[in-house]
C-alpha atoms as one frame of an Amber mdcrd trajectory, in Angstrom:
protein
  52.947 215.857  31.385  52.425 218.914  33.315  51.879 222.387  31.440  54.037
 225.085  33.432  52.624 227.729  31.805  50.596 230.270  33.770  48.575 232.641
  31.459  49.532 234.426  28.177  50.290 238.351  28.153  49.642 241.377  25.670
  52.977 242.507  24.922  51.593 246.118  24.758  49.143 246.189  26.864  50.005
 243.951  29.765  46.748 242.280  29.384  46.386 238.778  30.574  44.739 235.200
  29.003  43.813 232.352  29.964  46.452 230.102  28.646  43.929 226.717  27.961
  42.939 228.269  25.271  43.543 229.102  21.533  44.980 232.762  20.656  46.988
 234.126  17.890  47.237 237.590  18.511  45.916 240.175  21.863  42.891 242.151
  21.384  45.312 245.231  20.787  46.925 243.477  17.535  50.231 242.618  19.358
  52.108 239.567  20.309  51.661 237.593  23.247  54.187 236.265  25.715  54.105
 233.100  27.646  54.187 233.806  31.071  55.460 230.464  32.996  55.038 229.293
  36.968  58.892 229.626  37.288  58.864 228.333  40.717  57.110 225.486  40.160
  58.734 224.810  37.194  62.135 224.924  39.406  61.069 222.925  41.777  59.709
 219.804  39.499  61.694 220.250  36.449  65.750 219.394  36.380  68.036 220.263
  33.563  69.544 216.976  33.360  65.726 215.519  32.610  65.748 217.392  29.708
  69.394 216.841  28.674  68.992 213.598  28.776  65.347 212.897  26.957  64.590
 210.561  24.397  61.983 212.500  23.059  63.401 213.466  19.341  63.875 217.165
  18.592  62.356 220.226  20.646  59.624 217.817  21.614  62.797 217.349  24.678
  61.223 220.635  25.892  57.620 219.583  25.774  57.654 221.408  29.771  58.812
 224.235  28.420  56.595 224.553  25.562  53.481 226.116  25.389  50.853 223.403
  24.361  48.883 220.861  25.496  48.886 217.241  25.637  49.087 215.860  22.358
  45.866 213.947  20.861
């Protein structure tokens, strides 16, 4: 399954990761934001797909979600 996130953000400082890899916090101490490929994401992802999922739980927003591909 595609990932349709783009890069993680610094909520304070605006400053950007690369989103392949592990982070908990920004080098300033503060929380960090997805930031997603909306358009793409709009383009290749429909509502009713995820509506309408079998997968069980939140795991029906595996596009959405930032992680990777499960092991």
């Amino acid at each position: 399954m595609a990932s349709y996130v783009s890069h993680l953000e610094c909520a304070y400082t605006g400053q950007r990761y690369e989103a392949d890899g592990l982070h908990t916090i920004s080098d300033a101490g503060k929380p960090l934001l997805v930031r997603y490929d909306l358009r793409r994401l709009g383009t290749e992802v429909r509502r009713e797909d995820i509506e309408s999922s079998s997968e069980p739980g939140f795991w029906r927003y595996s596009p959405l979600l930032p992680v990777g591909e499960p092991a």
